[in-house]
């Protein structure tokens, strides 16, 4: 096996077996969507963190990715993906907060088209490189403040935000298709995950478990 392949497939604490153990843990934690579990079983999470942290990539915790940001824990990624899918294939998903690109890579296995927006330029550059490395060819990225969504791309059947907003951004609701779902952490000190479902009549809000995300920030850098 050449060095490049070995980096992707992993060895020791980044190996296939370690990834299998993560999947078993996710099952114990209540994740049941086999499509999500398969995506997470196949995507090498360790390549999305710095080499020095690669051996910790499959632990059930967030890890630093630079610029005071974090990669979400495996459970958080699985839970949000499961809520986004709700047992159905996704046509077009918008992710706000690309970060290191791991959640994006998982979404690329669950959806036909993935649009992702990140406000920190160097993070996005790194994420793009990783997504190319593992051949996620259905992803389009944008360096922008994602609270306005990804304008001019039409409506999305799924919107997922990976940073906590103080309120649900109205611009984003406008980009959600009828029958679509938004998964978004809301709050400052106390945060909760919200599921918003757009029906022909209304935006139905469901408040789920308490969560801890980095804040959604304005502008881009
Ligand atoms: N899914 C990512 C989570 C990264 S943390 C991962 O697993 O790596 C949240 C990300 O949201 C950070 O990278 C942060 O820079 C980004 N972010 C915060 N506010 C934003 C905004 N207004 N628009 C776009 N991205 C934003």
PDB file of N, CA, C and O in Angstrom, residues 102-147:
ATOM      1  N   UNK A 102     -15.915  17.657   7.413  1.00  0.00           N
ATOM      2  CA  UNK A 102     -16.303  16.258   7.684  1.00  0.00           C
ATOM      3  C   UNK A 102     -17.812  16.037   7.541  1.00  0.00           C
ATOM      4  O   UNK A 102     -18.250  15.113   6.852  1.00  0.00           O
ATOM      5  N   UNK A 103     -18.598  16.920   8.172  1.00  0.00           N
ATOM      6  CA  UNK A 103     -20.060  16.790   8.031  1.00  0.00           C
ATOM      7  C   UNK A 103     -20.450  16.909   6.548  1.00  0.00           C
ATOM      8  O   UNK A 103     -21.345  16.201   6.065  1.00  0.00           O
ATOM      9  N   UNK A 104     -19.758  17.780   5.827  1.00  0.00           N
ATOM     10  CA  UNK A 104     -20.004  17.959   4.389  1.00  0.00           C
ATOM     11  C   UNK A 104     -19.792  16.630   3.656  1.00  0.00           C
ATOM     12  O   UNK A 104     -20.594  16.249   2.795  1.00  0.00           O
ATOM     13  N   UNK A 105     -18.693  15.948   3.995  1.00  0.00           N
ATOM     14  CA  UNK A 105     -18.373  14.671   3.339  1.00  0.00           C
ATOM     15  C   UNK A 105     -19.467  13.642   3.631  1.00  0.00           C
ATOM     16  O   UNK A 105     -19.883  12.891   2.743  1.00  0.00           O
ATOM     17  N   UNK A 106     -19.952  13.629   4.867  1.00  0.00           N
ATOM     18  CA  UNK A 106     -21.035  12.694   5.217  1.00  0.00           C
ATOM     19  C   UNK A 106     -22.280  13.048   4.400  1.00  0.00           C
ATOM     20  O   UNK A 106     -22.907  12.176   3.788  1.00  0.00           O
ATOM     21  N   UNK A 107     -22.598  14.333   4.339  1.00  0.00           N
ATOM     22  CA  UNK A 107     -23.780  14.762   3.573  1.00  0.00           C
ATOM     23  C   UNK A 107     -23.646  14.391   2.095  1.00  0.00           C
ATOM     24  O   UNK A 107     -24.634  14.070   1.438  1.00  0.00           O
ATOM     25  N   UNK A 108     -22.423  14.414   1.589  1.00  0.00           N
ATOM     26  CA  UNK A 108     -22.237  14.130   0.158  1.00  0.00           C
ATOM     27  C   UNK A 108     -22.629  12.684  -0.170  1.00  0.00           C
ATOM     28  O   UNK A 108     -22.907  12.369  -1.322  1.00  0.00           O
ATOM     29  N   UNK A 109     -22.659  11.827   0.854  1.00  0.00           N
ATOM     30  CA  UNK A 109     -23.110  10.442   0.647  1.00  0.00           C
ATOM     31  C   UNK A 109     -24.616  10.291   0.822  1.00  0.00           C
ATOM     32  O   UNK A 109     -25.178   9.254   0.522  1.00  0.00           O
ATOM     33  N   UNK A 110     -25.252  11.322   1.389  1.00  0.00           N
ATOM     34  CA  UNK A 110     -26.682  11.221   1.706  1.00  0.00           C
ATOM     35  C   UNK A 110     -27.540  12.000   0.727  1.00  0.00           C
ATOM     36  O   UNK A 110     -28.749  11.820   0.687  1.00  0.00           O
ATOM     37  N   UNK A 111     -26.900  12.908  -0.025  1.00  0.00           N
ATOM     38  CA  UNK A 111     -27.658  13.827  -0.877  1.00  0.00           C
ATOM     39  C   UNK A 111     -27.121  13.806  -2.298  1.00  0.00           C
ATOM     40  O   UNK A 111     -25.951  13.489  -2.520  1.00  0.00           O
ATOM     41  N   UNK A 112     -27.995  14.193  -3.240  1.00  0.00           N
ATOM     42  CA  UNK A 112     -27.521  14.300  -4.627  1.00  0.00           C
ATOM     43  C   UNK A 112     -26.588  15.495  -4.779  1.00  0.00           C
ATOM     44  O   UNK A 112     -25.559  15.417  -5.421  1.00  0.00           O
ATOM     45  N   UNK A 113     -26.993  16.640  -4.188  1.00  0.00           N
ATOM     46  CA  UNK A 113     -26.179  17.853  -4.313  1.00  0.00           C
ATOM     47  C   UNK A 113     -25.970  18.470  -2.934  1.00  0.00           C
ATOM     48  O   UNK A 113     -26.924  18.580  -2.164  1.00  0.00           O
ATOM     49  N   UNK A 114     -24.751  18.899  -2.657  1.00  0.00           N
ATOM     50  CA  UNK A 114     -24.432  19.532  -1.378  1.00  0.00           C
ATOM     51  C   UNK A 114     -23.873  20.935  -1.636  1.00  0.00           C
ATOM     52  O   UNK A 114     -22.958  21.104  -2.452  1.00  0.00           O
ATOM     53  N   UNK A 115     -24.435  21.913  -0.954  1.00  0.00           N
ATOM     54  CA  UNK A 115     -23.941  23.291  -1.007  1.00  0.00           C
ATOM     55  C   UNK A 115     -23.497  23.622   0.403  1.00  0.00           C
ATOM     56  O   UNK A 115     -24.239  23.392   1.354  1.00  0.00           O
ATOM     57  N   UNK A 116     -22.293  24.150   0.550  1.00  0.00           N
ATOM     58  CA  UNK A 116     -21.808  24.440   1.896  1.00  0.00           C
ATOM     59  C   UNK A 116     -21.147  25.812   1.929  1.00  0.00           C
ATOM     60  O   UNK A 116     -20.464  26.199   0.973  1.00  0.00           O
ATOM     61  N   UNK A 117     -21.389  26.544   3.014  1.00  0.00           N
ATOM     62  CA  UNK A 117     -20.900  27.917   3.138  1.00  0.00           C
ATOM     63  C   UNK A 117     -20.060  28.035   4.408  1.00  0.00           C
ATOM     64  O   UNK A 117     -20.468  27.560   5.474  1.00  0.00           O
ATOM     65  N   UNK A 118     -18.892  28.673   4.289  1.00  0.00           N
ATOM     66  CA  UNK A 118     -18.023  28.873   5.456  1.00  0.00           C
ATOM     67  C   UNK A 118     -17.518  30.314   5.444  1.00  0.00           C
ATOM     68  O   UNK A 118     -17.148  30.836   4.397  1.00  0.00           O
ATOM     69  N   UNK A 119     -17.474  30.950   6.622  1.00  0.00           N
ATOM     70  CA  UNK A 119     -17.045  32.350   6.679  1.00  0.00           C
ATOM     71  C   UNK A 119     -15.523  32.509   6.816  1.00  0.00           C
ATOM     72  O   UNK A 119     -14.995  33.568   6.525  1.00  0.00           O
ATOM     73  N   UNK A 120     -14.811  31.471   7.282  1.00  0.00           N
ATOM     74  CA  UNK A 120     -13.357  31.585   7.481  1.00  0.00           C
ATOM     75  C   UNK A 120     -12.622  30.983   6.267  1.00  0.00           C
ATOM     76  O   UNK A 120     -12.614  29.758   6.071  1.00  0.00           O
ATOM     77  N   UNK A 121     -12.006  31.863   5.464  1.00  0.00           N
ATOM     78  CA  UNK A 121     -11.380  31.456   4.211  1.00  0.00           C
ATOM     79  C   UNK A 121     -10.390  30.292   4.324  1.00  0.00           C
ATOM     80  O   UNK A 121     -10.537  29.290   3.612  1.00  0.00           O
ATOM     81  N   UNK A 122      -9.386  30.381   5.222  1.00  0.00           N
ATOM     82  CA  UNK A 122      -8.386  29.307   5.285  1.00  0.00           C
ATOM     83  C   UNK A 122      -8.986  27.951   5.676  1.00  0.00           C
ATOM     84  O   UNK A 122      -8.508  26.913   5.218  1.00  0.00           O
ATOM     85  N   UNK A 123     -10.034  27.960   6.497  1.00  0.00           N
ATOM     86  CA  UNK A 123     -10.693  26.695   6.857  1.00  0.00           C
ATOM     87  C   UNK A 123     -11.338  26.078   5.616  1.00  0.00           C
ATOM     88  O   UNK A 123     -11.237  24.873   5.374  1.00  0.00           O
ATOM     89  N   UNK A 124     -11.985  26.941   4.829  1.00  0.00           N
ATOM     90  CA  UNK A 124     -12.669  26.450   3.639  1.00  0.00           C
ATOM     91  C   UNK A 124     -11.664  25.895   2.620  1.00  0.00           C
ATOM     92  O   UNK A 124     -11.907  24.848   2.010  1.00  0.00           O
ATOM     93  N   UNK A 125     -10.525  26.582   2.487  1.00  0.00           N
ATOM     94  CA  UNK A 125      -9.499  26.106   1.546  1.00  0.00           C
ATOM     95  C   UNK A 125      -9.053  24.692   1.916  1.00  0.00           C
ATOM     96  O   UNK A 125      -8.951  23.812   1.061  1.00  0.00           O
ATOM     97  N   UNK A 126      -8.829  24.482   3.226  1.00  0.00           N
ATOM     98  CA  UNK A 126      -8.395  23.160   3.686  1.00  0.00           C
ATOM     99  C   UNK A 126      -9.488  22.114   3.456  1.00  0.00           C
ATOM    100  O   UNK A 126      -9.233  21.008   2.997  1.00  0.00           O
ATOM    101  N   UNK A 127     -10.720  22.504   3.796  1.00  0.00           N
ATOM    102  CA  UNK A 127     -11.850  21.571   3.646  1.00  0.00           C
ATOM    103  C   UNK A 127     -12.010  21.155   2.187  1.00  0.00           C
ATOM    104  O   UNK A 127     -12.198  19.979   1.887  1.00  0.00           O
ATOM    105  N   UNK A 128     -11.908  22.135   1.279  1.00  0.00           N
ATOM    106  CA  UNK A 128     -12.049  21.831  -0.162  1.00  0.00           C
ATOM    107  C   UNK A 128     -11.032  20.782  -0.577  1.00  0.00           C
ATOM    108  O   UNK A 128     -11.348  19.861  -1.321  1.00  0.00           O
ATOM    109  N   UNK A 129      -9.794  20.946  -0.097  1.00  0.00           N
ATOM    110  CA  UNK A 129      -8.724  20.014  -0.469  1.00  0.00           C
ATOM    111  C   UNK A 129      -9.072  18.596   0.000  1.00  0.00           C
ATOM    112  O   UNK A 129      -8.924  17.630  -0.737  1.00  0.00           O
ATOM    113  N   UNK A 130      -9.579  18.486   1.219  1.00  0.00           N
ATOM    114  CA  UNK A 130      -9.931  17.157   1.754  1.00  0.00           C
ATOM    115  C   UNK A 130     -11.070  16.535   0.960  1.00  0.00           C
ATOM    116  O   UNK A 130     -11.084  15.345   0.688  1.00  0.00           O
ATOM    117  N   UNK A 131     -12.048  17.363   0.604  1.00  0.00           N
ATOM    118  CA  UNK A 131     -13.221  16.841  -0.117  1.00  0.00           C
ATOM    119  C   UNK A 131     -12.815  16.331  -1.500  1.00  0.00           C
ATOM    120  O   UNK A 131     -13.336  15.321  -1.969  1.00  0.00           O
ATOM    121  N   UNK A 132     -11.843  17.016  -2.119  1.00  0.00           N
ATOM    122  CA  UNK A 132     -11.328  16.553  -3.420  1.00  0.00           C
ATOM    123  C   UNK A 132     -10.572  15.239  -3.211  1.00  0.00           C
ATOM    124  O   UNK A 132     -10.739  14.279  -3.961  1.00  0.00           O
ATOM    125  N   UNK A 133      -9.773  15.207  -2.131  1.00  0.00           N
ATOM    126  CA  UNK A 133      -8.954  14.023  -1.845  1.00  0.00           C
ATOM    127  C   UNK A 133      -9.814  12.762  -1.751  1.00  0.00           C
ATOM    128  O   UNK A 133      -9.428  11.698  -2.220  1.00  0.00           O
ATOM    129  N   UNK A 134     -10.991  12.891  -1.115  1.00  0.00           N
ATOM    130  CA  UNK A 134     -11.827  11.682  -0.983  1.00  0.00           C
ATOM    131  C   UNK A 134     -12.956  11.665  -2.029  1.00  0.00           C
ATOM    132  O   UNK A 134     -13.938  10.941  -1.884  1.00  0.00           O
ATOM    133  N   UNK A 135     -12.776  12.486  -3.067  1.00  0.00           N
ATOM    134  CA  UNK A 135     -13.630  12.431  -4.270  1.00  0.00           C
ATOM    135  C   UNK A 135     -15.107  12.725  -4.008  1.00  0.00           C
ATOM    136  O   UNK A 135     -15.985  12.028  -4.518  1.00  0.00           O
ATOM    137  N   UNK A 136     -15.365  13.738  -3.179  1.00  0.00           N
ATOM    138  CA  UNK A 136     -16.749  14.179  -2.987  1.00  0.00           C
ATOM    139  C   UNK A 136     -17.058  15.175  -4.104  1.00  0.00           C
ATOM    140  O   UNK A 136     -16.850  16.376  -3.946  1.00  0.00           O
ATOM    141  N   UNK A 137     -17.531  14.672  -5.217  1.00  0.00           N
ATOM    142  CA  UNK A 137     -17.647  15.531  -6.405  1.00  0.00           C
ATOM    143  C   UNK A 137     -18.992  16.247  -6.506  1.00  0.00           C
ATOM    144  O   UNK A 137     -19.194  17.045  -7.414  1.00  0.00           O
ATOM    145  N   UNK A 138     -19.909  15.976  -5.578  1.00  0.00           N
ATOM    146  CA  UNK A 138     -21.226  16.623  -5.651  1.00  0.00           C
ATOM    147  C   UNK A 138     -21.360  17.804  -4.671  1.00  0.00           C
ATOM    148  O   UNK A 138     -22.450  18.148  -4.248  1.00  0.00           O
ATOM    149  N   UNK A 139     -20.209  18.376  -4.276  1.00  0.00           N
ATOM    150  CA  UNK A 139     -20.210  19.455  -3.281  1.00  0.00           C
ATOM    151  C   UNK A 139     -19.808  20.778  -3.934  1.00  0.00           C
ATOM    152  O   UNK A 139     -18.822  20.840  -4.666  1.00  0.00           O
ATOM    153  N   UNK A 140     -20.599  21.832  -3.670  1.00  0.00           N
ATOM    154  CA  UNK A 140     -20.198  23.182  -4.081  1.00  0.00           C
ATOM    155  C   UNK A 140     -19.988  24.030  -2.850  1.00  0.00           C
ATOM    156  O   UNK A 140     -20.824  24.018  -1.937  1.00  0.00           O
ATOM    157  N   UNK A 141     -18.894  24.769  -2.809  1.00  0.00           N
ATOM    158  CA  UNK A 141     -18.566  25.532  -1.605  1.00  0.00           C
ATOM    159  C   UNK A 141     -18.664  27.023  -1.902  1.00  0.00           C
ATOM    160  O   UNK A 141     -18.539  27.456  -3.043  1.00  0.00           O
ATOM    161  N   UNK A 142     -18.854  27.796  -0.832  1.00  0.00           N
ATOM    162  CA  UNK A 142     -18.848  29.245  -0.984  1.00  0.00           C
ATOM    163  C   UNK A 142     -18.248  29.881   0.265  1.00  0.00           C
ATOM    164  O   UNK A 142     -18.573  29.481   1.389  1.00  0.00           O
ATOM    165  N   UNK A 143     -17.363  30.872   0.039  1.00  0.00           N
ATOM    166  CA  UNK A 143     -16.768  31.603   1.150  1.00  0.00           C
ATOM    167  C   UNK A 143     -17.641  32.830   1.416  1.00  0.00           C
ATOM    168  O   UNK A 143     -17.546  33.833   0.706  1.00  0.00           O
ATOM    169  N   UNK A 144     -18.508  32.748   2.416  1.00  0.00           N
ATOM    170  CA  UNK A 144     -19.456  33.838   2.672  1.00  0.00           C
ATOM    171  C   UNK A 144     -20.051  33.696   4.071  1.00  0.00           C
ATOM    172  O   UNK A 144     -19.863  32.677   4.741  1.00  0.00           O
ATOM    173  N   UNK A 145     -20.775  34.736   4.479  1.00  0.00           N
ATOM    174  CA  UNK A 145     -21.574  34.661   5.698  1.00  0.00           C
ATOM    175  C   UNK A 145     -22.837  33.865   5.345  1.00  0.00           C
ATOM    176  O   UNK A 145     -23.662  34.326   4.563  1.00  0.00           O
ATOM    177  N   UNK A 146     -22.950  32.706   5.934  1.00  0.00           N
ATOM    178  CA  UNK A 146     -24.024  31.788   5.541  1.00  0.00           C
ATOM    179  C   UNK A 146     -25.394  32.131   6.098  1.00  0.00           C
ATOM    180  O   UNK A 146     -26.373  31.448   5.772  1.00  0.00           O
ATOM    181  N   UNK A 147     -25.481  33.166   6.948  1.00  0.00           N
ATOM    182  CA  UNK A 147     -26.810  33.447   7.505  1.00  0.00           C
ATOM    183  C   UNK A 147     -27.787  33.929   6.429  1.00  0.00           C
ATOM    184  O   UNK A 147     -28.991  33.934   6.638  1.00  0.00           O
TER     185      UNK A 147
END
